[in-house]
Coordinates of C-alpha atoms in Angstrom, one line a residue:
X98 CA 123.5 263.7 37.0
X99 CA 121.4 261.3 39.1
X100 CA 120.7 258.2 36.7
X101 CA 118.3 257.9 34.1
X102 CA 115.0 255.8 33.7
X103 CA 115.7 255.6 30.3
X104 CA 118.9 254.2 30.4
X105 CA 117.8 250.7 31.7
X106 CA 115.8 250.0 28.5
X107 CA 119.3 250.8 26.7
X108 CA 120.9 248.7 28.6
X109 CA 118.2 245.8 28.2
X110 CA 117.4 245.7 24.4
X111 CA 120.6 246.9 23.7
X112 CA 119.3 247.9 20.2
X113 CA 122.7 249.2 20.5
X114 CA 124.8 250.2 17.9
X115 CA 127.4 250.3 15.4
X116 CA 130.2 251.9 14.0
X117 CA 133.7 250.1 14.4
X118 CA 135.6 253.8 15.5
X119 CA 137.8 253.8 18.6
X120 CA 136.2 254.2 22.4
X121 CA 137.0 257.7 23.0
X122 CA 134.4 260.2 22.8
X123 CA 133.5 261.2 20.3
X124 CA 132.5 265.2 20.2
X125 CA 131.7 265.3 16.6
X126 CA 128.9 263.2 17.5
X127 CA 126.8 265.1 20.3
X128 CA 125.1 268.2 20.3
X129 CA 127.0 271.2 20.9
X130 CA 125.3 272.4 24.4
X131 CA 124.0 269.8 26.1
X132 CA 122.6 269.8 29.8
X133 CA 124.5 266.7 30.5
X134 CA 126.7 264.0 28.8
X135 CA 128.7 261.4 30.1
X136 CA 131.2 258.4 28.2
X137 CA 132.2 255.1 29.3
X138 CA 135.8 254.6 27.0
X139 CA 135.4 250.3 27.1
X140 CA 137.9 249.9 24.6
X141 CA 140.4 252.1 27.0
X142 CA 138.8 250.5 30.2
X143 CA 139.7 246.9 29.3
X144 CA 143.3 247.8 28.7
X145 CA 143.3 248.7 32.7
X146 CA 143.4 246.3 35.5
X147 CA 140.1 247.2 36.5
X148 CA 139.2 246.0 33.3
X149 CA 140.3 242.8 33.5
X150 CA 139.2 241.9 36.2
X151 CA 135.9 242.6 35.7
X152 CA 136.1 240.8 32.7
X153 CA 136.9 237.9 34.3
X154 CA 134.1 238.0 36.4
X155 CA 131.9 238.4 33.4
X156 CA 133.5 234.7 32.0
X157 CA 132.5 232.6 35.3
X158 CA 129.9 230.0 34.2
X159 CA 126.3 232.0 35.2
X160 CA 127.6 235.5 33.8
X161 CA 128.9 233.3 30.3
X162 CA 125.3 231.6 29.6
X163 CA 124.2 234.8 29.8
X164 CA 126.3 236.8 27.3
X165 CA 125.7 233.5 25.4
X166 CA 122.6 233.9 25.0
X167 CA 123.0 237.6 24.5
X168 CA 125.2 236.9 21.9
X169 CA 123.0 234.0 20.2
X170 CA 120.0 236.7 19.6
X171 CA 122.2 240.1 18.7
X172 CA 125.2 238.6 17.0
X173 CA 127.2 240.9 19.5
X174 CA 129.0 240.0 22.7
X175 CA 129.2 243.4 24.6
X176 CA 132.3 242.0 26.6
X177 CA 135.0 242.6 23.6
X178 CA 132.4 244.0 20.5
X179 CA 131.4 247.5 22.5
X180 CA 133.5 250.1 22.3
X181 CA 132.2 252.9 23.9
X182 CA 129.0 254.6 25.0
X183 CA 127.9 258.3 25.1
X184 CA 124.7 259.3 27.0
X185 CA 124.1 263.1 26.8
X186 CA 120.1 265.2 27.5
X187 CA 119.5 268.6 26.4
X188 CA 117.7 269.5 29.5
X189 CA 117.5 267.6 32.3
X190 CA 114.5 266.0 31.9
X191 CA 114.0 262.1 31.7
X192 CA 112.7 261.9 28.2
X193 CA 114.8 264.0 26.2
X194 CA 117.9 261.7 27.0
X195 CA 119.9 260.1 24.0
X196 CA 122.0 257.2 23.9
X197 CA 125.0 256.9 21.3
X198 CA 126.7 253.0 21.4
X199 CA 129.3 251.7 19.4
X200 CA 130.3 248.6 18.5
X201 CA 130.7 245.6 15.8
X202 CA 127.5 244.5 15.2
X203 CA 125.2 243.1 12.6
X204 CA 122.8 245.8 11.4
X205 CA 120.6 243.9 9.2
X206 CA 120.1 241.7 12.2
X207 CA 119.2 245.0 14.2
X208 CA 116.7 246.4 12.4
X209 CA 115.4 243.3 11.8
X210 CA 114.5 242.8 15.5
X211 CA 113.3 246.1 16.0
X212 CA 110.9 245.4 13.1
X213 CA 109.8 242.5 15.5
X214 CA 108.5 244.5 18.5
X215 CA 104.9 245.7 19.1
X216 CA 103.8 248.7 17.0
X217 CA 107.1 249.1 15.0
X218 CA 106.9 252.2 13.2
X219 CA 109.5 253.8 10.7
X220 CA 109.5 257.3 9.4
X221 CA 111.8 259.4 7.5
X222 CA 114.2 262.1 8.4
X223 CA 116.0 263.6 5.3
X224 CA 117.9 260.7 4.0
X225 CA 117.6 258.8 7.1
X226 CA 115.5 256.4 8.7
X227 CA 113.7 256.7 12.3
X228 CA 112.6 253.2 13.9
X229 CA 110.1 253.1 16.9
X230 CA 108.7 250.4 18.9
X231 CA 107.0 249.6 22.2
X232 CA 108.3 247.3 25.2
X233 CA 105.7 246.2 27.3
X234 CA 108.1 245.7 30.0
X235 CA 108.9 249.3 30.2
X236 CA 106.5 251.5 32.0
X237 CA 106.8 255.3 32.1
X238 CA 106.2 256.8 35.5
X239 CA 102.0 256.4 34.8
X240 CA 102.7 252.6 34.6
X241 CA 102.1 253.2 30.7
X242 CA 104.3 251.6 27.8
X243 CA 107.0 253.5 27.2
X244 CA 108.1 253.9 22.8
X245 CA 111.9 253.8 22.2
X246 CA 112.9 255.1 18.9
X247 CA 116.8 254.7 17.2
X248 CA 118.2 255.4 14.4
X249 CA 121.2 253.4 12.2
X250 CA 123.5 256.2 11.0
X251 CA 125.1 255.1 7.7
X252 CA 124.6 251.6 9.1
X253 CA 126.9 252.2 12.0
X254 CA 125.9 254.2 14.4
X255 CA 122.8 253.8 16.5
X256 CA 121.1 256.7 18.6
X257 CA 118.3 255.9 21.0
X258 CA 116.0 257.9 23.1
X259 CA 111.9 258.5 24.2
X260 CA 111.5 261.3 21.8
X261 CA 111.5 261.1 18.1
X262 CA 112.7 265.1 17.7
X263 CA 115.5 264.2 20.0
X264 CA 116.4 261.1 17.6
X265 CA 115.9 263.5 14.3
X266 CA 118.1 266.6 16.4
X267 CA 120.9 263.9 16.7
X268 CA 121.2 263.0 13.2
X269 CA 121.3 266.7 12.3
X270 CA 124.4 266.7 14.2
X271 CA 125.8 263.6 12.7
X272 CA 124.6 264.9 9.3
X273 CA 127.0 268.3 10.5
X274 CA 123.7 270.3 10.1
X275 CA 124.0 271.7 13.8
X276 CA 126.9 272.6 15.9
X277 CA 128.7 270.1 18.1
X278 CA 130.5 269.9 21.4
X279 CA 134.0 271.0 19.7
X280 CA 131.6 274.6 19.4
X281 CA 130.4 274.2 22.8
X282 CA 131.7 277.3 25.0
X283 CA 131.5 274.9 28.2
X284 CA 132.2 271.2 26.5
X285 CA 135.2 271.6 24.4
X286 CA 137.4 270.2 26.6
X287 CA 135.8 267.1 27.7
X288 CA 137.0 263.9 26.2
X289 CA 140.4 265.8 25.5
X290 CA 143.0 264.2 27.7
X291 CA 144.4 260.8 27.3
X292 CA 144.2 258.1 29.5
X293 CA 140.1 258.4 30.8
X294 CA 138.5 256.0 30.6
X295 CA 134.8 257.7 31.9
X296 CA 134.7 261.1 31.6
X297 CA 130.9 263.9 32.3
X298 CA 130.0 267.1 32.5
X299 CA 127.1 268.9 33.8
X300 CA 125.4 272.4 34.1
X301 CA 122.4 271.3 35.4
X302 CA 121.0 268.4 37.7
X303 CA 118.2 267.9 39.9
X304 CA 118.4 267.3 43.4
X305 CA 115.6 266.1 46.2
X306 CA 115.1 269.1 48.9
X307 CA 115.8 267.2 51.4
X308 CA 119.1 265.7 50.3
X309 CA 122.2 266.5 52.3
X310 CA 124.1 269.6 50.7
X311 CA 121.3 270.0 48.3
X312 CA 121.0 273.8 48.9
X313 CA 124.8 274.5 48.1
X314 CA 125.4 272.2 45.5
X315 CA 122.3 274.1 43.3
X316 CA 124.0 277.1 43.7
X317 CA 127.3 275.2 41.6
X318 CA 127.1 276.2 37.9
X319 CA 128.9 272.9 36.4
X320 CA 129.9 269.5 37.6
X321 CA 133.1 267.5 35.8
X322 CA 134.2 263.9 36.1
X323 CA 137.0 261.7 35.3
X324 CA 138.2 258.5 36.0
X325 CA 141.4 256.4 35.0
X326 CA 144.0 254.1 36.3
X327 CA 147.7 255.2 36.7
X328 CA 150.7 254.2 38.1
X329 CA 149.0 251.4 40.0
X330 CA 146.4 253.6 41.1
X331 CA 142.7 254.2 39.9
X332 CA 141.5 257.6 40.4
X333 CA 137.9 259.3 39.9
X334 CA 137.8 263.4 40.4
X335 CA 135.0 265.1 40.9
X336 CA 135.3 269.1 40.1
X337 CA 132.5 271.4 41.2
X338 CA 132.9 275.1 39.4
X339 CA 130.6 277.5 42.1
X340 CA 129.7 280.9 41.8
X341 CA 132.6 282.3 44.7
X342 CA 135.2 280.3 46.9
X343 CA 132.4 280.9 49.3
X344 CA 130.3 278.4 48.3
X345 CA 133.3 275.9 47.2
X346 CA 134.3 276.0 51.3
X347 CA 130.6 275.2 52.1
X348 CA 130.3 272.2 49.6
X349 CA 133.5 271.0 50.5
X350 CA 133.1 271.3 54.1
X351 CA 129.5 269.0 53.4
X352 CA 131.7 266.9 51.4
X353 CA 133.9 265.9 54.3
X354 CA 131.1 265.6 56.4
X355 CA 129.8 262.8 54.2
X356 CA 133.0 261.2 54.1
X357 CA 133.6 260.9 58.0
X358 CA 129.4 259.4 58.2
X359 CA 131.5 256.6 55.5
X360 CA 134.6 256.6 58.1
X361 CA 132.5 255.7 60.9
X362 CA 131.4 252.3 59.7
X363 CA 133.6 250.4 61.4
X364 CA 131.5 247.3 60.3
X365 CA 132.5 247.5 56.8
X366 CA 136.3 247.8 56.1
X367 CA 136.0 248.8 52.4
X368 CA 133.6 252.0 53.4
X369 CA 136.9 252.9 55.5
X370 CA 139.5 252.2 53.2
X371 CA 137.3 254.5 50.6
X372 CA 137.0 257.1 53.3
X373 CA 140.7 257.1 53.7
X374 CA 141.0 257.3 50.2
X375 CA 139.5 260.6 49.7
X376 CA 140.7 264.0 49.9
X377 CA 138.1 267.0 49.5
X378 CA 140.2 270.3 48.7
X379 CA 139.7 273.6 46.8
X380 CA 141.0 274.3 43.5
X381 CA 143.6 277.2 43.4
X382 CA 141.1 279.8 41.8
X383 CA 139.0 279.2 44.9
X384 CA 135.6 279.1 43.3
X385 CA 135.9 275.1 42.5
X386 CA 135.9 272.0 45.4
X387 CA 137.2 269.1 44.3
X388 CA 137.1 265.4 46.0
X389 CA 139.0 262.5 44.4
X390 CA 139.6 259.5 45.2
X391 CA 143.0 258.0 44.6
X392 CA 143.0 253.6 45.5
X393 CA 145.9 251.2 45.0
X394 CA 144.5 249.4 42.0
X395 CA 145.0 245.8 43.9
X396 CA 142.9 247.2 46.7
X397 CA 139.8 248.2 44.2
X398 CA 140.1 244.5 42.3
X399 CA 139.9 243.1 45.7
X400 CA 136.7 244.8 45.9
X401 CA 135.6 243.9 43.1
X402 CA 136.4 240.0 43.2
X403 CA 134.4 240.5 47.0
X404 CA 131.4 242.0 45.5
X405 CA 131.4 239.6 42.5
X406 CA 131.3 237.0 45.5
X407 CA 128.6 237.8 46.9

């Protein structure tokens, strides 16, 4: 689940939004077999110490003009009003990516600066309304402007993606015209479990040829990832289900290979506390590696205060 060109433009215009439910994913709302989907849980992030911290790096003086300003234009301050966010793609191409945000946020004041961009367009999908626009600042792979299209669901939710039948097959989902990930075979269980505050899946992905492991991990059929903080300690797991134990021993003996390259750098004490924070083992069935990484929460805020310094 490398990351997506798309998502940047979310991030920027933030066009994001709206409905006032709780962070948690929400399966109702996504498509019942997708390629990929991944949620961020804010409202359960800022109750960790993780959390907090980085929100107090987002209240020094340079990062508070900003959300200011943020703020000023979109009537939304991502820091508290954001909820949660859901990306999910029914293949695993760039384009047919969708973005689900949710927050408090003033939707007249939405729409109305969507209405401001070049070539705004709005078309209708049953009882609902499809907005497109162009940012000149985005450029698709060919260097041409790339046309973001979102939707207001019922006034509070807003989907966003680079292809209007993605936009209209997300509605149908809202609308309960198509199957969701509670029907999904493979999905169901994701966003089940209390305590996560990120949480993915994935059946497909692509990888460069020449990346390390690359071979094996193609032969994986699905990827899994989850991240919280507990007992003092924040955690991420990654799970890789493969076709025989086989191929689990193979990935995870790559898997240690990468962490001992991070062990090595004896230049850089946080690569070596993360390397020591790592265990690569094989789930009892056999045919699934897992590595996670289990750091004192004080160590990882450490971190965090270091990067922010720098």
């Amino acid at each position: 689940m490398k990351s997506r060109n798309w998502c940047a433009g979310v991030g920027s215009s933030l066009l994001l939004a709206v409905t006032a439910t709780a962070g948690p994913l929400q399966q109702s709302n996504v498509m019942n077999d997708p390629a990929w989907v991944i949620h961020l849980d804010l409202d359960a992030l800022r109750q960790t110490s993780i959390g907090k911290q980085l929100l107090v790096e987002m209240e020094k003086p340079d990062a508070q003009k900003k959300f200011e300003a943020f703020q000023t234009v979109f009537n939304l301050d991502p820091r508290k009003d954001l909820h949660g966010v859901t990306l999910y793609s029914a293949t695993k191409s760039d384009a047919d990516g969708v973005a689900l945000a949710y927050a408090d946020f003033d939707a007249e004041r939405l729409i109305a600066l969507a209405q401001g961009n070049k070539d705004y367009e709005v078309s209708a999908h049953g009882t609902n309304k499809i907005h497109s626009w162009i940012d000149e600042k985005k450029k698709s792979r060919d260097g041409e402007p790339v046309r973001t299209y979102g939707a207001l669901y019922k006034g509070k939710t807003l989907i966003l993606g680079q292809r209007q039948d993605r936009i209209s097959a997300a509605l149908d989902v809202l609308d309960g015209k198509q199957p969701n990930l509670a029907a999904s075979k493979i999905f169901a269980p994701l966003g089940t479990g209390g305590g996560v505050f990120l949480t993915g899946g994935a059946r497909t992905w692509e990888l460069p040829a020449n990346d390390l492991g690359a071979s094996v991990l193609k032969q994986a059929k699905l990827i899994w990832l989850n991240a919280q903080e507990t007992e003092g300690k924040a955690e991420l797991k990654l799970t890789v289900e493969t076709t025989n134990a086989e191929i689990a021993k193979q990935l995870g003996d790559v898997c240690r290979g990468l962490v001992a390259v991070l062990a090595l750098q004896t230049d850089k004490p946080e690569a070596m506390k993360l390397a020591k924070a790592i265990a690569i083992d094989q789930e009892p069935t056999g045919n699934a590696m897992f590595a996670k990484l289990s750091l004192p929460v004080v160590d990882l805020v450490e971190m965090i205060k270091s990067r922010a310094g720098k």
